[in-house]
Amino acid sequence: MTLLTVELSTDIIGMLLSLVLIVISLPLIDKGRKSMPMALFSFALVSFMFSLAYWIVYDSLRPEARMPLAANEIGESAWFLLLAAVLDAVLRDRKVPLKTFETLFTLVFVIASVALWIAWSGEWVQDIVGGIPFGYFLYTCVRALRQTDALREIEWRVLGIYCVAIIAGHVGSLFITIGGKKPLDYYCIVLMFSIVIWLLIKSFVSLKRKEDPKVSMAITFSACAFGFSSLYMSSGWFYEFILLLTYITLPLMYIAIKREVSE
């Protein structure tokens, strides 16, 4: 199976999964305030689904052409902003601001990520415009983790160390000689996989234990955010595998929101 076939297959899987989640979300949406998170999540899924659909069509018709700002980027931006709105709607009553260091750390991580995207692709407009909503979503997830006390202090420290190591490794790979580049790339991939799989495991555990739905939402949404962060720093087969891992977060987020709405 070629990489192109796998790319098409994973995109179709993402579209079908989004469609199924949209359909089963509709009965939970009514005129009550409590259902607003599910309504926002449904709109987010619609944006994500159409983003994938556009990319499939565009990549089939003009596989070698690049655009400064494609329509799928707009769809992804809407996806991130709507997911952030879901967390804001659920946690608006929990006034637990991030510490200054945590805010600055998240901002630096986002800026460094966007700088790496630009270095790899050379697409300034697309990466900066797309980086702003993604950065806001990531910040919202980090704030939600703090607001719900979803992570222990040791987990915060380890997560911070891993983020620094990932950025440092990718920056180093830009300047290292060809001989040492591949081991450094693998090193970054292992770190990114570790974060995504760790957050997925925490998501499953939180949902299985039926913890506070707000805690489950903070963890599952963060798994999605770090999944996309790792996705944007990967390529080839690794990209497709991380994409499949990221798709797992979609039903996990749905379950967490459903429990919050049903309370």
Tab-separated table of C-alpha atoms in Angstrom:
chain	number	residue	atom	x	y	z
A	1	MET	CA	0.000	0.000	0.000
A	2	THR	CA	1.480	3.336	-1.063
A	3	LEU	CA	1.668	6.402	1.165
A	4	LEU	CA	-0.828	8.219	-1.089
A	5	THR	CA	-3.352	5.415	-0.630
A	6	VAL	CA	-2.855	5.521	3.139
A	7	GLU	CA	-3.314	9.321	3.154
A	8	LEU	CA	-6.603	9.008	1.271
A	9	SER	CA	-7.771	6.184	3.527
A	10	THR	CA	-7.019	8.067	6.756
A	11	ASP	CA	-8.774	11.199	5.476
A	12	ILE	CA	-11.862	9.149	4.594
A	13	ILE	CA	-11.777	7.528	8.032
A	14	GLY	CA	-11.655	10.978	9.614
A	15	MET	CA	-14.599	12.180	7.540
A	16	LEU	CA	-16.756	9.138	8.327
A	17	LEU	CA	-15.905	9.287	12.026
A	18	SER	CA	-16.788	12.987	12.134
A	19	LEU	CA	-20.070	12.331	10.337
A	20	VAL	CA	-21.054	9.568	12.756
A	21	LEU	CA	-20.273	11.764	15.761
A	22	ILE	CA	-22.255	14.643	14.271
A	23	VAL	CA	-25.303	12.404	13.767
A	24	ILE	CA	-25.247	10.981	17.305
A	25	SER	CA	-24.619	14.463	18.764
A	26	LEU	CA	-27.756	15.998	17.272
A	27	PRO	CA	-30.240	14.418	19.733
A	28	LEU	CA	-28.297	15.973	22.616
A	29	ILE	CA	-28.695	19.486	21.260
A	30	ASP	CA	-31.735	21.437	22.440
A	31	LYS	CA	-32.470	25.007	23.389
A	32	GLY	CA	-31.101	24.697	26.919
A	33	ARG	CA	-27.858	26.373	27.999
A	34	LYS	CA	-26.430	23.024	29.101
A	35	SER	CA	-26.412	21.718	25.536
A	36	MET	CA	-24.286	24.571	24.173
A	37	PRO	CA	-20.980	22.621	24.473
A	38	MET	CA	-22.381	19.766	22.369
A	39	ALA	CA	-23.714	22.225	19.778
A	40	LEU	CA	-20.299	23.897	19.510
A	41	PHE	CA	-18.608	20.507	19.278
A	42	SER	CA	-20.950	19.483	16.458
A	43	PHE	CA	-20.104	22.638	14.516
A	44	ALA	CA	-16.418	21.917	15.146
A	45	LEU	CA	-16.825	18.432	13.682
A	46	VAL	CA	-18.582	19.874	10.626
A	47	SER	CA	-15.646	22.249	10.079
A	48	PHE	CA	-13.162	19.422	10.466
A	49	MET	CA	-15.093	17.129	8.128
A	50	PHE	CA	-15.318	19.728	5.365
A	51	SER	CA	-11.636	20.546	5.826
A	52	LEU	CA	-10.776	16.902	5.155
A	53	ALA	CA	-13.203	16.742	2.218
A	54	TYR	CA	-11.676	19.831	0.631
A	55	TRP	CA	-8.166	18.445	1.053
A	56	ILE	CA	-9.113	15.144	-0.610
A	57	VAL	CA	-10.585	16.937	-3.636
A	58	TYR	CA	-7.822	19.531	-3.862
A	59	ASP	CA	-5.034	16.983	-3.503
A	60	SER	CA	-6.637	14.810	-6.196
A	61	LEU	CA	-7.041	17.639	-8.711
A	62	ARG	CA	-3.871	19.645	-8.018
A	63	PRO	CA	-1.513	17.411	-6.004
A	64	GLU	CA	1.628	19.458	-6.700
A	65	ALA	CA	0.118	22.945	-6.410
A	66	ARG	CA	0.443	24.988	-3.239
A	67	MET	CA	-1.698	27.919	-2.122
A	68	PRO	CA	-0.748	30.692	0.316
A	69	LEU	CA	-4.005	30.075	2.199
A	70	ALA	CA	-6.196	27.137	1.220
A	71	ALA	CA	-9.817	26.637	2.260
A	72	ASN	CA	-8.937	23.623	4.403
A	73	GLU	CA	-6.784	25.926	6.561
A	74	ILE	CA	-9.882	28.023	7.254
A	75	GLY	CA	-11.765	24.855	8.197
A	76	GLU	CA	-9.015	23.767	10.567
A	77	SER	CA	-8.906	27.219	12.152
A	78	ALA	CA	-12.658	27.034	12.765
A	79	TRP	CA	-12.164	23.553	14.210
A	80	PHE	CA	-9.619	24.795	16.759
A	81	LEU	CA	-11.562	27.911	17.711
A	82	LEU	CA	-14.805	25.991	18.196
A	83	LEU	CA	-13.083	23.377	20.347
A	84	ALA	CA	-11.640	26.185	22.453
A	85	ALA	CA	-15.150	27.636	22.717
A	86	VAL	CA	-16.418	24.293	24.039
A	87	LEU	CA	-13.921	24.382	26.909
A	88	ASP	CA	-14.646	28.062	27.570
A	89	ALA	CA	-18.384	27.353	27.746
A	90	VAL	CA	-17.911	24.529	30.254
A	91	LEU	CA	-15.240	26.123	32.450
A	92	ARG	CA	-16.335	29.773	32.401
A	93	ASP	CA	-17.293	29.580	36.085
A	94	ARG	CA	-13.918	28.247	37.189
A	95	LYS	CA	-11.804	31.370	37.623
A	96	VAL	CA	-8.398	29.730	37.887
A	97	PRO	CA	-5.983	31.714	35.702
A	98	LEU	CA	-2.701	30.280	34.501
A	99	LYS	CA	0.443	31.384	36.233
A	100	THR	CA	2.526	33.922	34.319
A	101	PHE	CA	5.241	31.337	33.667
A	102	GLU	CA	2.755	28.807	32.286
A	103	THR	CA	1.224	31.417	29.983
A	104	LEU	CA	4.619	32.541	28.695
A	105	PHE	CA	5.779	28.931	28.296
A	106	THR	CA	2.719	28.082	26.200
A	107	LEU	CA	3.193	31.219	24.103
A	108	VAL	CA	6.865	30.442	23.473
A	109	PHE	CA	6.008	26.852	22.530
A	110	VAL	CA	3.404	28.032	20.013
A	111	ILE	CA	5.727	30.664	18.506
A	112	ALA	CA	8.544	28.126	18.240
A	113	SER	CA	6.178	25.637	16.589
A	114	VAL	CA	5.019	28.182	14.004
A	115	ALA	CA	8.636	29.154	13.322
A	116	LEU	CA	9.465	25.500	12.657
A	117	TRP	CA	6.482	25.148	10.324
A	118	ILE	CA	7.707	28.145	8.342
A	119	ALA	CA	11.242	26.762	8.229
A	120	TRP	CA	9.965	23.452	6.863
A	121	SER	CA	7.336	24.716	4.408
A	122	GLY	CA	8.309	28.313	3.636
A	123	GLU	CA	4.598	29.251	3.713
A	124	TRP	CA	4.594	32.312	5.963
A	125	VAL	CA	0.975	33.413	5.525
A	126	GLN	CA	-0.558	29.970	5.918
A	127	ASP	CA	1.527	29.009	8.945
A	128	ILE	CA	1.074	32.292	10.811
A	129	VAL	CA	-2.665	32.551	10.115
A	130	GLY	CA	-3.175	28.898	11.029
A	131	GLY	CA	-0.894	29.133	14.057
A	132	ILE	CA	-2.975	31.793	15.816
A	133	PRO	CA	-6.178	29.715	16.304
A	134	PHE	CA	-4.151	26.592	17.032
A	135	GLY	CA	-2.142	28.507	19.631
A	136	TYR	CA	-5.333	29.754	21.271
A	137	PHE	CA	-6.739	26.217	21.382
A	138	LEU	CA	-3.537	24.884	22.947
A	139	TYR	CA	-3.561	27.708	25.507
A	140	THR	CA	-7.206	26.953	26.338
A	141	CYS	CA	-6.340	23.279	26.876
A	142	VAL	CA	-3.426	24.111	29.159
A	143	ARG	CA	-5.662	26.476	31.124
A	144	ALA	CA	-8.368	23.783	31.355
A	145	LEU	CA	-5.839	21.301	32.743
A	146	ARG	CA	-4.940	23.830	35.438
A	147	GLN	CA	-8.571	24.815	36.144
A	148	THR	CA	-9.599	21.187	36.711
A	149	ASP	CA	-6.395	20.025	38.459
A	150	ALA	CA	-6.227	17.257	35.875
A	151	LEU	CA	-2.439	16.936	36.166
A	152	ARG	CA	-0.206	16.491	39.168
A	153	GLU	CA	2.709	18.871	39.599
A	154	ILE	CA	5.214	16.193	38.577
A	155	GLU	CA	3.214	15.646	35.376
A	156	TRP	CA	3.318	19.382	34.633
A	157	ARG	CA	7.110	19.351	34.988
A	158	VAL	CA	7.569	16.285	32.795
A	159	LEU	CA	5.247	17.722	30.132
A	160	GLY	CA	7.229	20.973	30.127
A	161	ILE	CA	10.548	19.125	29.818
A	162	TYR	CA	9.238	17.060	26.919
A	163	CYS	CA	7.973	20.171	25.105
A	164	VAL	CA	11.365	21.867	25.472
A	165	ALA	CA	13.150	18.717	24.311
A	166	ILE	CA	10.896	18.404	21.245
A	167	ILE	CA	11.454	22.005	20.146
A	168	ALA	CA	15.191	21.752	20.814
A	169	GLY	CA	15.419	18.524	18.838
A	170	HIS	CA	13.590	19.926	15.820
A	171	VAL	CA	15.648	23.130	15.866
A	172	GLY	CA	18.808	21.048	16.064
A	173	SER	CA	17.741	18.964	13.068
A	174	LEU	CA	17.625	22.145	10.972
A	175	PHE	CA	21.341	22.721	11.434
A	176	ILE	CA	22.788	19.256	11.900
A	177	THR	CA	24.591	17.387	9.140
A	178	ILE	CA	22.768	14.796	7.064
A	179	GLY	CA	24.416	11.895	8.904
A	180	GLY	CA	22.965	12.808	12.294
A	181	LYS	CA	19.663	14.232	11.141
A	182	LYS	CA	17.650	10.999	10.999
A	183	PRO	CA	18.477	9.840	14.580
A	184	LEU	CA	17.490	13.297	15.856
A	185	ASP	CA	14.225	13.133	13.915
A	186	TYR	CA	13.463	9.739	15.447
A	187	TYR	CA	14.278	11.149	18.877
A	188	CYS	CA	11.678	13.903	18.365
A	189	ILE	CA	9.123	11.415	17.070
A	190	VAL	CA	9.539	9.208	20.155
A	191	LEU	CA	8.999	12.214	22.440
A	192	MET	CA	5.902	13.359	20.529
A	193	PHE	CA	4.432	9.864	20.482
A	194	SER	CA	5.076	9.572	24.217
A	195	ILE	CA	3.050	12.700	24.997
A	196	VAL	CA	0.133	11.752	22.732
A	197	ILE	CA	-0.051	8.142	23.970
A	198	TRP	CA	0.290	9.255	27.607
A	199	LEU	CA	-2.607	11.713	27.230
A	200	LEU	CA	-4.674	9.076	25.424
A	201	ILE	CA	-4.102	6.643	28.283
A	202	LYS	CA	-5.066	9.314	30.813
A	203	SER	CA	-8.187	10.022	28.738
A	204	PHE	CA	-9.259	6.368	28.762
A	205	VAL	CA	-8.564	6.069	32.490
A	206	SER	CA	-10.482	9.257	33.293
A	207	LEU	CA	-13.504	8.149	31.300
A	208	LYS	CA	-13.414	4.601	32.667
A	209	ARG	CA	-13.286	5.868	36.251
A	210	LYS	CA	-16.124	8.279	35.455
A	211	GLU	CA	-14.269	11.239	36.890
A	212	ASP	CA	-15.685	14.742	36.855
A	213	PRO	CA	-16.652	15.320	33.179
A	214	LYS	CA	-14.789	18.627	33.239
A	215	VAL	CA	-11.583	16.791	34.115
A	216	SER	CA	-12.195	14.271	31.334
A	217	MET	CA	-12.846	17.100	28.888
A	218	ALA	CA	-9.624	18.869	29.833
A	219	ILE	CA	-7.594	15.700	29.300
A	220	THR	CA	-9.277	14.505	26.090
A	221	PHE	CA	-9.146	17.962	24.497
A	222	SER	CA	-5.476	18.263	25.472
A	223	ALA	CA	-4.792	14.879	23.875
A	224	CYS	CA	-6.347	16.270	20.692
A	225	ALA	CA	-4.311	19.494	20.896
A	226	PHE	CA	-0.977	17.750	21.423
A	227	GLY	CA	-1.943	15.225	18.760
A	228	PHE	CA	-2.275	18.013	16.205
A	229	SER	CA	0.906	19.643	17.493
A	230	SER	CA	2.779	16.390	16.874
A	231	LEU	CA	0.982	15.965	13.563
A	232	TYR	CA	2.240	19.312	12.270
A	233	MET	CA	5.800	18.318	13.194
A	234	SER	CA	5.708	14.970	11.378
A	235	SER	CA	5.725	13.710	7.811
A	236	GLY	CA	5.311	10.538	5.799
A	237	TRP	CA	4.221	7.377	7.580
A	238	PHE	CA	4.715	8.923	11.006
A	239	TYR	CA	2.258	11.674	10.073
A	240	GLU	CA	-0.400	9.145	9.115
A	241	PHE	CA	0.081	7.106	12.282
A	242	ILE	CA	-0.163	10.152	14.548
A	243	LEU	CA	-3.224	11.261	12.576
A	244	LEU	CA	-4.933	7.960	13.376
A	245	LEU	CA	-4.028	8.392	17.049
A	246	THR	CA	-5.506	11.892	16.927
A	247	TYR	CA	-8.733	10.543	15.452
A	248	ILE	CA	-9.123	8.436	18.603
A	249	THR	CA	-9.536	11.643	20.593
A	250	LEU	CA	-12.713	12.573	18.689
A	251	PRO	CA	-15.026	9.964	20.260
A	252	LEU	CA	-13.260	10.457	23.614
A	253	MET	CA	-14.072	14.176	23.519
A	254	TYR	CA	-17.645	13.351	22.543
A	255	ILE	CA	-18.085	10.978	25.502
A	256	ALA	CA	-16.680	13.560	27.937
A	257	ILE	CA	-18.965	16.295	26.584
A	258	LYS	CA	-21.974	13.964	26.610
A	259	ARG	CA	-21.429	13.253	30.304
A	260	GLU	CA	-21.103	16.948	31.054
A	261	VAL	CA	-24.279	17.765	29.133
A	262	SER	CA	-26.211	14.861	30.673
A	263	GLU	CA	-25.385	15.759	34.270
